[in-house]
């Protein structure tokens, strides 16, 4: 039996994925599955650029608002959920369309992920070392044992530095080597052939301008108030994956009086640009992708045409 082709509309932040997905949804009975690690959290609407109620009314959306910000959601869980949802959508006679920019989720879906271990005692030791020496010192330690991973992490990216050191201490192997190791995709993905369509900029400065404008629009829409409400819950902190989402960390630190409003805005825009850069690096490692220039005036039409040809 031939595998069913399923489109994955991927792209960096502010590349126009939502608009293109909804344009295609206007032509077919589509259900959208989010491929975004920030949209899974409830109560985080403005800073994640979550599709509006009006946008979600155009087509059913899945994997949005599925967990509380105090909880965590893994790439492995995404793979399980996405495969289940695609099967259910197809069974309803509708067209599944996966849309998002969390490339690790796409890798998990299409390639599987090596089982990476965890150990509470190792993590506690690393936390103690960081409290004493600072995360930049641990980043330097990581650079000695896993330079490939260290090179893509900021010196204060505590969550990822901790995880990479944890894996090295537990396995004796760098995380970059473990992630690069091939792993056959299990048979549960066999009925589907996931086809990536990538919205990428021919001129990155255009995307940078969109990122700045969108962050300013978030601030004008009450983003700081949203973060204040999350802080007021009392059960969240910056160590949690939800509060480490781009923009939320900078807003949280601003509310802690770590810096002023203008610096918070600039840091938020810069962090989003860095996220964009990482997303494009992932995309360009996918030679099989179909590329649409997100800066072009007819980008939406080209995406609709590409998805239609895949879903035919």
PDB file of C-alpha atoms in Angstrom:
ATOM      1  CA  UNK A   1       0.000   0.000   0.000  1.00  0.00           C
ATOM      2  CA  UNK A   2       1.337   3.431  -0.916  1.00  0.00           C
ATOM      3  CA  UNK A   3       2.019   5.780   1.996  1.00  0.00           C
ATOM      4  CA  UNK A   4      -0.365   8.743   2.285  1.00  0.00           C
ATOM      5  CA  UNK A   5       1.397  12.047   1.648  1.00  0.00           C
ATOM      6  CA  UNK A   6       0.930  14.549   4.476  1.00  0.00           C
ATOM      7  CA  UNK A   7       2.168  18.130   4.165  1.00  0.00           C
ATOM      8  CA  UNK A   8       4.218  19.720   6.940  1.00  0.00           C
ATOM      9  CA  UNK A   9       4.207  23.504   6.452  1.00  0.00           C
ATOM     10  CA  UNK A  10       7.353  24.621   8.266  1.00  0.00           C
ATOM     11  CA  UNK A  11       9.116  27.934   8.639  1.00  0.00           C
ATOM     12  CA  UNK A  12      10.726  30.374  11.041  1.00  0.00           C
ATOM     13  CA  UNK A  13       8.725  32.696  13.220  1.00  0.00           C
ATOM     14  CA  UNK A  14       6.870  35.480  11.350  1.00  0.00           C
ATOM     15  CA  UNK A  15       7.246  33.741   7.980  1.00  0.00           C
ATOM     16  CA  UNK A  16       3.484  33.646   7.359  1.00  0.00           C
ATOM     17  CA  UNK A  17       2.693  30.007   8.117  1.00  0.00           C
ATOM     18  CA  UNK A  18      -0.720  30.680   9.660  1.00  0.00           C
ATOM     19  CA  UNK A  19      -1.955  32.830   6.787  1.00  0.00           C
ATOM     20  CA  UNK A  20      -0.816  30.269   4.219  1.00  0.00           C
ATOM     21  CA  UNK A  21      -2.340  27.363   6.142  1.00  0.00           C
ATOM     22  CA  UNK A  22      -5.693  29.126   6.464  1.00  0.00           C
ATOM     23  CA  UNK A  23      -5.673  30.022   2.771  1.00  0.00           C
ATOM     24  CA  UNK A  24      -5.330  26.339   1.914  1.00  0.00           C
ATOM     25  CA  UNK A  25      -7.968  25.436   4.513  1.00  0.00           C
ATOM     26  CA  UNK A  26     -10.403  27.669   2.630  1.00  0.00           C
ATOM     27  CA  UNK A  27     -10.129  25.329  -0.369  1.00  0.00           C
ATOM     28  CA  UNK A  28     -10.350  21.884   1.246  1.00  0.00           C
ATOM     29  CA  UNK A  29     -11.761  20.168   4.383  1.00  0.00           C
ATOM     30  CA  UNK A  30      -8.560  20.673   6.356  1.00  0.00           C
ATOM     31  CA  UNK A  31      -7.646  20.037   9.998  1.00  0.00           C
ATOM     32  CA  UNK A  32      -4.461  21.703  11.233  1.00  0.00           C
ATOM     33  CA  UNK A  33      -2.033  20.028  13.640  1.00  0.00           C
ATOM     34  CA  UNK A  34       0.267  22.520  15.358  1.00  0.00           C
ATOM     35  CA  UNK A  35       3.996  21.772  15.268  1.00  0.00           C
ATOM     36  CA  UNK A  36       4.861  24.395  17.878  1.00  0.00           C
ATOM     37  CA  UNK A  37       6.261  23.825  21.347  1.00  0.00           C
ATOM     38  CA  UNK A  38       4.842  27.118  22.683  1.00  0.00           C
ATOM     39  CA  UNK A  39       1.257  26.771  21.450  1.00  0.00           C
ATOM     40  CA  UNK A  40       0.689  23.696  23.630  1.00  0.00           C
ATOM     41  CA  UNK A  41       0.451  25.910  26.736  1.00  0.00           C
ATOM     42  CA  UNK A  42      -2.815  27.326  28.004  1.00  0.00           C
ATOM     43  CA  UNK A  43      -2.921  30.970  29.250  1.00  0.00           C
ATOM     44  CA  UNK A  44      -0.065  31.891  26.885  1.00  0.00           C
ATOM     45  CA  UNK A  45      -1.822  33.513  23.946  1.00  0.00           C
ATOM     46  CA  UNK A  46      -0.264  36.864  23.090  1.00  0.00           C
ATOM     47  CA  UNK A  47       3.432  36.048  23.415  1.00  0.00           C
ATOM     48  CA  UNK A  48       3.099  32.811  21.441  1.00  0.00           C
ATOM     49  CA  UNK A  49       1.203  34.481  18.559  1.00  0.00           C
ATOM     50  CA  UNK A  50      -1.456  31.839  19.032  1.00  0.00           C
ATOM     51  CA  UNK A  51      -4.050  31.712  16.235  1.00  0.00           C
ATOM     52  CA  UNK A  52      -7.098  33.769  17.163  1.00  0.00           C
ATOM     53  CA  UNK A  53     -10.556  32.333  17.754  1.00  0.00           C
ATOM     54  CA  UNK A  54     -11.550  33.637  14.319  1.00  0.00           C
ATOM     55  CA  UNK A  55      -8.583  31.921  12.674  1.00  0.00           C
ATOM     56  CA  UNK A  56      -9.271  28.670  14.504  1.00  0.00           C
ATOM     57  CA  UNK A  57     -12.881  28.843  13.317  1.00  0.00           C
ATOM     58  CA  UNK A  58     -11.698  28.486   9.700  1.00  0.00           C
ATOM     59  CA  UNK A  59     -10.453  24.948  10.361  1.00  0.00           C
ATOM     60  CA  UNK A  60     -10.158  22.660  13.391  1.00  0.00           C
ATOM     61  CA  UNK A  61      -6.790  23.091  15.143  1.00  0.00           C
ATOM     62  CA  UNK A  62      -5.051  20.461  17.265  1.00  0.00           C
ATOM     63  CA  UNK A  63      -2.239  20.486  19.866  1.00  0.00           C
ATOM     64  CA  UNK A  64      -3.057  24.035  20.963  1.00  0.00           C
ATOM     65  CA  UNK A  65      -3.904  24.717  24.633  1.00  0.00           C
ATOM     66  CA  UNK A  66      -3.312  21.084  25.638  1.00  0.00           C
ATOM     67  CA  UNK A  67      -1.267  21.498  28.850  1.00  0.00           C
ATOM     68  CA  UNK A  68      -0.835  23.897  31.754  1.00  0.00           C
ATOM     69  CA  UNK A  69       2.293  26.107  31.792  1.00  0.00           C
ATOM     70  CA  UNK A  70       3.467  24.253  34.915  1.00  0.00           C
ATOM     71  CA  UNK A  71       3.611  21.007  32.915  1.00  0.00           C
ATOM     72  CA  UNK A  72       6.101  19.875  30.282  1.00  0.00           C
ATOM     73  CA  UNK A  73       5.559  18.416  26.824  1.00  0.00           C
ATOM     74  CA  UNK A  74       8.224  16.472  24.955  1.00  0.00           C
ATOM     75  CA  UNK A  75       9.066  15.882  21.317  1.00  0.00           C
ATOM     76  CA  UNK A  76       8.407  12.195  21.918  1.00  0.00           C
ATOM     77  CA  UNK A  77       4.904  12.996  23.187  1.00  0.00           C
ATOM     78  CA  UNK A  78       4.323  15.209  20.174  1.00  0.00           C
ATOM     79  CA  UNK A  79       5.185  12.303  17.875  1.00  0.00           C
ATOM     80  CA  UNK A  80       2.650  10.045  19.584  1.00  0.00           C
ATOM     81  CA  UNK A  81      -0.054  12.713  19.525  1.00  0.00           C
ATOM     82  CA  UNK A  82       0.604  13.836  15.957  1.00  0.00           C
ATOM     83  CA  UNK A  83       0.502  10.318  14.502  1.00  0.00           C
ATOM     84  CA  UNK A  84      -2.737   9.618  16.376  1.00  0.00           C
ATOM     85  CA  UNK A  85      -4.306  12.864  15.174  1.00  0.00           C
ATOM     86  CA  UNK A  86      -3.286  12.363  11.549  1.00  0.00           C
ATOM     87  CA  UNK A  87      -4.933   8.935  11.633  1.00  0.00           C
ATOM     88  CA  UNK A  88      -8.118  10.357  13.139  1.00  0.00           C
ATOM     89  CA  UNK A  89      -8.261  13.232  10.627  1.00  0.00           C
ATOM     90  CA  UNK A  90      -7.811  10.882   7.676  1.00  0.00           C
ATOM     91  CA  UNK A  91     -10.499   8.571   9.098  1.00  0.00           C
ATOM     92  CA  UNK A  92     -12.898  11.539   9.130  1.00  0.00           C
ATOM     93  CA  UNK A  93     -12.221  12.074   5.440  1.00  0.00           C
ATOM     94  CA  UNK A  94     -10.393  15.368   6.022  1.00  0.00           C
ATOM     95  CA  UNK A  95      -6.938  16.582   5.005  1.00  0.00           C
ATOM     96  CA  UNK A  96      -4.304  16.761   7.768  1.00  0.00           C
ATOM     97  CA  UNK A  97      -1.955  19.753   7.538  1.00  0.00           C
ATOM     98  CA  UNK A  98       0.899  20.028  10.028  1.00  0.00           C
ATOM     99  CA  UNK A  99       1.982  23.634  10.617  1.00  0.00           C
ATOM    100  CA  UNK A 100       4.710  25.105  12.792  1.00  0.00           C
ATOM    101  CA  UNK A 101       8.309  25.974  13.467  1.00  0.00           C
ATOM    102  CA  UNK A 102       9.500  23.575  16.165  1.00  0.00           C
ATOM    103  CA  UNK A 103      11.919  21.600  14.036  1.00  0.00           C
ATOM    104  CA  UNK A 104      12.764  19.120  16.793  1.00  0.00           C
ATOM    105  CA  UNK A 105       9.108  18.048  16.700  1.00  0.00           C
ATOM    106  CA  UNK A 106       9.363  17.503  12.947  1.00  0.00           C
ATOM    107  CA  UNK A 107      12.539  15.445  13.441  1.00  0.00           C
ATOM    108  CA  UNK A 108      10.811  13.361  16.105  1.00  0.00           C
ATOM    109  CA  UNK A 109       7.832  12.781  13.826  1.00  0.00           C
ATOM    110  CA  UNK A 110       9.792  11.788  10.734  1.00  0.00           C
ATOM    111  CA  UNK A 111      12.916  10.167  12.163  1.00  0.00           C
ATOM    112  CA  UNK A 112      12.132   9.244  15.736  1.00  0.00           C
ATOM    113  CA  UNK A 113      14.368  10.326  18.607  1.00  0.00           C
ATOM    114  CA  UNK A 114      17.037   8.398  20.369  1.00  0.00           C
ATOM    115  CA  UNK A 115      16.079   7.639  23.950  1.00  0.00           C
ATOM    116  CA  UNK A 116      17.989  10.193  25.988  1.00  0.00           C
ATOM    117  CA  UNK A 117      18.390   9.350  29.683  1.00  0.00           C
ATOM    118  CA  UNK A 118      17.725  11.517  32.713  1.00  0.00           C
ATOM    119  CA  UNK A 119      18.918  11.289  36.302  1.00  0.00           C
ATOM    120  CA  UNK A 120      17.755  13.550  39.124  1.00  0.00           C
ATOM    121  CA  UNK A 121      20.996  13.320  41.093  1.00  0.00           C
ATOM    122  CA  UNK A 122      23.135  14.415  38.129  1.00  0.00           C
ATOM    123  CA  UNK A 123      20.768  17.305  37.482  1.00  0.00           C
ATOM    124  CA  UNK A 124      20.916  18.381  41.118  1.00  0.00           C
ATOM    125  CA  UNK A 125      24.717  18.385  41.012  1.00  0.00           C
ATOM    126  CA  UNK A 126      24.715  20.532  37.879  1.00  0.00           C
ATOM    127  CA  UNK A 127      22.258  22.943  39.491  1.00  0.00           C
ATOM    128  CA  UNK A 128      24.555  23.280  42.476  1.00  0.00           C
ATOM    129  CA  UNK A 129      27.564  23.873  40.214  1.00  0.00           C
ATOM    130  CA  UNK A 130      25.628  26.545  38.314  1.00  0.00           C
ATOM    131  CA  UNK A 131      24.560  28.270  41.526  1.00  0.00           C
ATOM    132  CA  UNK A 132      28.203  28.415  42.570  1.00  0.00           C
ATOM    133  CA  UNK A 133      29.965  29.131  39.265  1.00  0.00           C
ATOM    134  CA  UNK A 134      27.253  30.457  36.936  1.00  0.00           C
ATOM    135  CA  UNK A 135      25.848  29.013  33.720  1.00  0.00           C
ATOM    136  CA  UNK A 136      28.562  30.554  31.489  1.00  0.00           C
ATOM    137  CA  UNK A 137      31.090  28.423  33.377  1.00  0.00           C
ATOM    138  CA  UNK A 138      29.025  25.317  32.711  1.00  0.00           C
ATOM    139  CA  UNK A 139      28.721  26.375  29.085  1.00  0.00           C
ATOM    140  CA  UNK A 140      32.534  26.460  28.932  1.00  0.00           C
ATOM    141  CA  UNK A 141      32.611  22.983  30.464  1.00  0.00           C
ATOM    142  CA  UNK A 142      30.165  21.777  27.814  1.00  0.00           C
ATOM    143  CA  UNK A 143      32.355  23.279  25.072  1.00  0.00           C
ATOM    144  CA  UNK A 144      35.187  20.998  26.177  1.00  0.00           C
ATOM    145  CA  UNK A 145      33.190  17.765  25.848  1.00  0.00           C
ATOM    146  CA  UNK A 146      30.581  18.639  23.205  1.00  0.00           C
ATOM    147  CA  UNK A 147      31.735  21.655  21.163  1.00  0.00           C
ATOM    148  CA  UNK A 148      29.041  21.133  18.504  1.00  0.00           C
ATOM    149  CA  UNK A 149      26.206  21.501  21.022  1.00  0.00           C
ATOM    150  CA  UNK A 150      27.917  24.334  22.925  1.00  0.00           C
ATOM    151  CA  UNK A 151      28.361  26.314  19.711  1.00  0.00           C
ATOM    152  CA  UNK A 152      24.599  26.529  19.156  1.00  0.00           C
ATOM    153  CA  UNK A 153      23.719  27.446  22.762  1.00  0.00           C
ATOM    154  CA  UNK A 154      23.917  30.816  24.461  1.00  0.00           C
ATOM    155  CA  UNK A 155      26.105  30.874  27.599  1.00  0.00           C
ATOM    156  CA  UNK A 156      23.025  31.505  29.770  1.00  0.00           C
ATOM    157  CA  UNK A 157      20.760  28.897  28.168  1.00  0.00           C
ATOM    158  CA  UNK A 158      20.579  26.991  31.435  1.00  0.00           C
ATOM    159  CA  UNK A 159      17.946  24.444  30.422  1.00  0.00           C
ATOM    160  CA  UNK A 160      19.773  23.183  27.329  1.00  0.00           C
ATOM    161  CA  UNK A 161      23.272  23.428  28.828  1.00  0.00           C
ATOM    162  CA  UNK A 162      22.104  21.373  31.790  1.00  0.00           C
ATOM    163  CA  UNK A 163      20.514  18.736  29.568  1.00  0.00           C
ATOM    164  CA  UNK A 164      23.577  18.416  27.325  1.00  0.00           C
ATOM    165  CA  UNK A 165      25.960  18.042  30.285  1.00  0.00           C
ATOM    166  CA  UNK A 166      23.545  15.631  31.932  1.00  0.00           C
ATOM    167  CA  UNK A 167      23.559  13.394  28.860  1.00  0.00           C
ATOM    168  CA  UNK A 168      27.347  13.484  28.611  1.00  0.00           C
ATOM    169  CA  UNK A 169      27.799  12.601  32.288  1.00  0.00           C
ATOM    170  CA  UNK A 170      25.303   9.749  32.059  1.00  0.00           C
ATOM    171  CA  UNK A 171      26.400   8.227  28.748  1.00  0.00           C
ATOM    172  CA  UNK A 172      29.964   9.374  28.201  1.00  0.00           C
ATOM    173  CA  UNK A 173      28.881  10.583  24.754  1.00  0.00           C
ATOM    174  CA  UNK A 174      28.137  14.113  23.541  1.00  0.00           C
ATOM    175  CA  UNK A 175      24.475  14.878  22.902  1.00  0.00           C
ATOM    176  CA  UNK A 176      25.310  15.989  19.351  1.00  0.00           C
ATOM    177  CA  UNK A 177      26.581  12.475  18.562  1.00  0.00           C
ATOM    178  CA  UNK A 178      23.524  10.801  20.084  1.00  0.00           C
ATOM    179  CA  UNK A 179      21.085  13.013  18.172  1.00  0.00           C
ATOM    180  CA  UNK A 180      22.958  12.461  14.929  1.00  0.00           C
ATOM    181  CA  UNK A 181      22.858   8.681  15.281  1.00  0.00           C
ATOM    182  CA  UNK A 182      20.404   7.202  12.766  1.00  0.00           C
ATOM    183  CA  UNK A 183      17.383   5.441  14.120  1.00  0.00           C
ATOM    184  CA  UNK A 184      14.827   3.634  11.966  1.00  0.00           C
ATOM    185  CA  UNK A 185      11.383   5.162  12.178  1.00  0.00           C
ATOM    186  CA  UNK A 186       9.041   2.723  13.862  1.00  0.00           C
ATOM    187  CA  UNK A 187       6.293   1.128  11.838  1.00  0.00           C
ATOM    188  CA  UNK A 188       3.606   3.395  13.312  1.00  0.00           C
ATOM    189  CA  UNK A 189       4.669   6.137  10.882  1.00  0.00           C
ATOM    190  CA  UNK A 190       4.738   3.788   7.879  1.00  0.00           C
ATOM    191  CA  UNK A 191       1.263   4.718   6.488  1.00  0.00           C
ATOM    192  CA  UNK A 192       2.403   8.333   5.982  1.00  0.00           C
ATOM    193  CA  UNK A 193       4.972  10.174   3.920  1.00  0.00           C
ATOM    194  CA  UNK A 194       5.553  13.550   5.545  1.00  0.00           C
ATOM    195  CA  UNK A 195       6.471  16.181   2.955  1.00  0.00           C
ATOM    196  CA  UNK A 196       8.044  19.439   4.207  1.00  0.00           C
ATOM    197  CA  UNK A 197       7.082  22.719   2.544  1.00  0.00           C
ATOM    198  CA  UNK A 198       9.333  25.456   3.917  1.00  0.00           C
ATOM    199  CA  UNK A 199       8.610  29.186   4.036  1.00  0.00           C
ATOM    200  CA  UNK A 200      12.073  30.768   3.936  1.00  0.00           C
ATOM    201  CA  UNK A 201      13.181  34.370   3.345  1.00  0.00           C
ATOM    202  CA  UNK A 202      15.150  35.435   0.285  1.00  0.00           C
ATOM    203  CA  UNK A 203      16.004  38.555   2.288  1.00  0.00           C
ATOM    204  CA  UNK A 204      16.439  37.936   5.998  1.00  0.00           C
ATOM    205  CA  UNK A 205      16.121  41.651   6.774  1.00  0.00           C
ATOM    206  CA  UNK A 206      12.471  41.467   5.688  1.00  0.00           C
ATOM    207  CA  UNK A 207      11.845  38.751   8.246  1.00  0.00           C
ATOM    208  CA  UNK A 208      13.732  40.711  10.913  1.00  0.00           C
ATOM    209  CA  UNK A 209      11.459  43.706  10.281  1.00  0.00           C
ATOM    210  CA  UNK A 210       8.387  41.482  10.596  1.00  0.00           C
ATOM    211  CA  UNK A 211       9.721  40.040  13.852  1.00  0.00           C
ATOM    212  CA  UNK A 212      10.216  43.519  15.350  1.00  0.00           C
ATOM    213  CA  UNK A 213       6.779  44.665  14.214  1.00  0.00           C
ATOM    214  CA  UNK A 214       5.113  41.570  15.607  1.00  0.00           C
ATOM    215  CA  UNK A 215       6.857  41.865  18.971  1.00  0.00           C
ATOM    216  CA  UNK A 216       5.777  45.513  19.195  1.00  0.00           C
ATOM    217  CA  UNK A 217       2.216  44.445  18.339  1.00  0.00           C
ATOM    218  CA  UNK A 218       2.329  41.836  21.125  1.00  0.00           C
ATOM    219  CA  UNK A 219       3.429  44.489  23.604  1.00  0.00           C
ATOM    220  CA  UNK A 220       0.621  46.782  22.442  1.00  0.00           C
ATOM    221  CA  UNK A 221      -1.869  43.925  22.837  1.00  0.00           C
ATOM    222  CA  UNK A 222      -1.073  43.406  26.521  1.00  0.00           C
ATOM    223  CA  UNK A 223       1.799  40.917  26.535  1.00  0.00           C
ATOM    224  CA  UNK A 224       3.255  42.305  29.778  1.00  0.00           C
ATOM    225  CA  UNK A 225      -0.147  41.966  31.459  1.00  0.00           C
ATOM    226  CA  UNK A 226      -0.273  38.349  30.283  1.00  0.00           C
ATOM    227  CA  UNK A 227       3.101  37.612  31.880  1.00  0.00           C
ATOM    228  CA  UNK A 228       2.052  39.424  35.062  1.00  0.00           C
ATOM    229  CA  UNK A 229      -0.968  37.120  35.320  1.00  0.00           C
ATOM    230  CA  UNK A 230       1.246  34.081  34.882  1.00  0.00           C
ATOM    231  CA  UNK A 231       3.640  35.333  37.579  1.00  0.00           C
ATOM    232  CA  UNK A 232       0.713  35.963  39.924  1.00  0.00           C
ATOM    233  CA  UNK A 233      -0.178  32.254  39.877  1.00  0.00           C
ATOM    234  CA  UNK A 234       2.810  31.616  42.127  1.00  0.00           C
ATOM    235  CA  UNK A 235       3.664  28.179  40.722  1.00  0.00           C
ATOM    236  CA  UNK A 236       5.760  29.234  37.712  1.00  0.00           C
ATOM    237  CA  UNK A 237       9.389  30.296  37.435  1.00  0.00           C
ATOM    238  CA  UNK A 238      12.063  30.818  34.806  1.00  0.00           C
ATOM    239  CA  UNK A 239      13.379  27.269  35.131  1.00  0.00           C
ATOM    240  CA  UNK A 240      10.218  25.903  33.475  1.00  0.00           C
ATOM    241  CA  UNK A 241      10.086  25.287  29.716  1.00  0.00           C
ATOM    242  CA  UNK A 242       6.939  27.403  29.357  1.00  0.00           C
ATOM    243  CA  UNK A 243       8.536  30.497  30.859  1.00  0.00           C
ATOM    244  CA  UNK A 244      11.653  29.991  28.762  1.00  0.00           C
ATOM    245  CA  UNK A 245       9.682  30.559  25.574  1.00  0.00           C
ATOM    246  CA  UNK A 246      10.994  33.479  23.533  1.00  0.00           C
ATOM    247  CA  UNK A 247       9.700  36.771  24.889  1.00  0.00           C
ATOM    248  CA  UNK A 248       8.381  35.360  28.163  1.00  0.00           C
ATOM    249  CA  UNK A 249      11.809  35.192  29.777  1.00  0.00           C
ATOM    250  CA  UNK A 250      12.580  38.802  28.790  1.00  0.00           C
ATOM    251  CA  UNK A 251       9.192  40.045  30.026  1.00  0.00           C
ATOM    252  CA  UNK A 252       9.591  38.120  33.294  1.00  0.00           C
ATOM    253  CA  UNK A 253      13.063  39.605  33.895  1.00  0.00           C
ATOM    254  CA  UNK A 254      11.706  43.070  33.090  1.00  0.00           C
ATOM    255  CA  UNK A 255       9.029  42.580  35.745  1.00  0.00           C
ATOM    256  CA  UNK A 256      11.817  41.531  38.103  1.00  0.00           C
ATOM    257  CA  UNK A 257      13.361  44.968  37.367  1.00  0.00           C
ATOM    258  CA  UNK A 258      16.396  43.339  35.766  1.00  0.00           C
ATOM    259  CA  UNK A 259      16.294  46.030  33.073  1.00  0.00           C
ATOM    260  CA  UNK A 260      14.047  48.712  31.619  1.00  0.00           C
ATOM    261  CA  UNK A 261      11.182  48.511  29.147  1.00  0.00           C
ATOM    262  CA  UNK A 262      13.177  49.504  26.067  1.00  0.00           C
ATOM    263  CA  UNK A 263      15.919  46.987  26.847  1.00  0.00           C
ATOM    264  CA  UNK A 264      13.294  44.301  27.418  1.00  0.00           C
ATOM    265  CA  UNK A 265      11.809  45.065  24.011  1.00  0.00           C
ATOM    266  CA  UNK A 266      15.203  44.925  22.320  1.00  0.00           C
ATOM    267  CA  UNK A 267      16.138  41.686  24.096  1.00  0.00           C
ATOM    268  CA  UNK A 268      12.829  40.121  23.109  1.00  0.00           C
ATOM    269  CA  UNK A 269      13.299  41.048  19.454  1.00  0.00           C
ATOM    270  CA  UNK A 270      16.902  39.805  19.496  1.00  0.00           C
ATOM    271  CA  UNK A 271      15.911  36.493  21.089  1.00  0.00           C
ATOM    272  CA  UNK A 272      13.224  36.019  18.442  1.00  0.00           C
ATOM    273  CA  UNK A 273      15.753  36.722  15.689  1.00  0.00           C
ATOM    274  CA  UNK A 274      18.080  34.118  17.206  1.00  0.00           C
ATOM    275  CA  UNK A 275      15.205  31.622  17.243  1.00  0.00           C
ATOM    276  CA  UNK A 276      14.585  32.413  13.568  1.00  0.00           C
ATOM    277  CA  UNK A 277      18.244  31.757  12.792  1.00  0.00           C
ATOM    278  CA  UNK A 278      18.123  28.352  14.515  1.00  0.00           C
ATOM    279  CA  UNK A 279      14.920  27.423  12.689  1.00  0.00           C
ATOM    280  CA  UNK A 280      16.481  28.247   9.321  1.00  0.00           C
ATOM    281  CA  UNK A 281      19.555  26.170  10.172  1.00  0.00           C
ATOM    282  CA  UNK A 282      17.294  23.160  10.810  1.00  0.00           C
ATOM    283  CA  UNK A 283      15.356  23.753   7.606  1.00  0.00           C
ATOM    284  CA  UNK A 284      18.430  24.017   5.418  1.00  0.00           C
ATOM    285  CA  UNK A 285      19.520  20.605   6.636  1.00  0.00           C
ATOM    286  CA  UNK A 286      16.415  19.134   4.901  1.00  0.00           C
ATOM    287  CA  UNK A 287      17.342  18.664   1.232  1.00  0.00           C
ATOM    288  CA  UNK A 288      13.938  17.099   0.550  1.00  0.00           C
ATOM    289  CA  UNK A 289      11.962  20.239   1.432  1.00  0.00           C
ATOM    290  CA  UNK A 290       9.991  22.331  -1.060  1.00  0.00           C
ATOM    291  CA  UNK A 291      10.985  25.979  -0.563  1.00  0.00           C
ATOM    292  CA  UNK A 292       8.665  28.968  -0.939  1.00  0.00           C
ATOM    293  CA  UNK A 293      10.078  32.480  -0.563  1.00  0.00           C
ATOM    294  CA  UNK A 294       8.104  34.010   2.298  1.00  0.00           C
ATOM    295  CA  UNK A 295       9.145  37.500   1.159  1.00  0.00           C
ATOM    296  CA  UNK A 296       7.442  37.113  -2.211  1.00  0.00           C
ATOM    297  CA  UNK A 297       4.110  38.785  -2.822  1.00  0.00           C
ATOM    298  CA  UNK A 298       2.601  35.525  -4.026  1.00  0.00           C
ATOM    299  CA  UNK A 299       3.979  33.357  -1.205  1.00  0.00           C
ATOM    300  CA  UNK A 300       0.523  32.341   0.023  1.00  0.00           C
ATOM    301  CA  UNK A 301      -0.602  31.312  -3.460  1.00  0.00           C
ATOM    302  CA  UNK A 302       2.558  29.268  -3.986  1.00  0.00           C
ATOM    303  CA  UNK A 303       2.101  27.479  -0.662  1.00  0.00           C
ATOM    304  CA  UNK A 304      -1.528  26.691  -1.509  1.00  0.00           C
ATOM    305  CA  UNK A 305      -0.424  25.277  -4.849  1.00  0.00           C
ATOM    306  CA  UNK A 306       2.355  23.200  -3.301  1.00  0.00           C
ATOM    307  CA  UNK A 307       0.124  21.760  -0.583  1.00  0.00           C
ATOM    308  CA  UNK A 308      -2.636  21.029  -3.110  1.00  0.00           C
ATOM    309  CA  UNK A 309      -0.216  19.071  -5.281  1.00  0.00           C
ATOM    310  CA  UNK A 310       0.981  17.021  -2.305  1.00  0.00           C
ATOM    311  CA  UNK A 311      -2.559  16.379  -1.036  1.00  0.00           C
ATOM    312  CA  UNK A 312      -3.992  15.493  -4.456  1.00  0.00           C
TER     313      UNK A 312
END
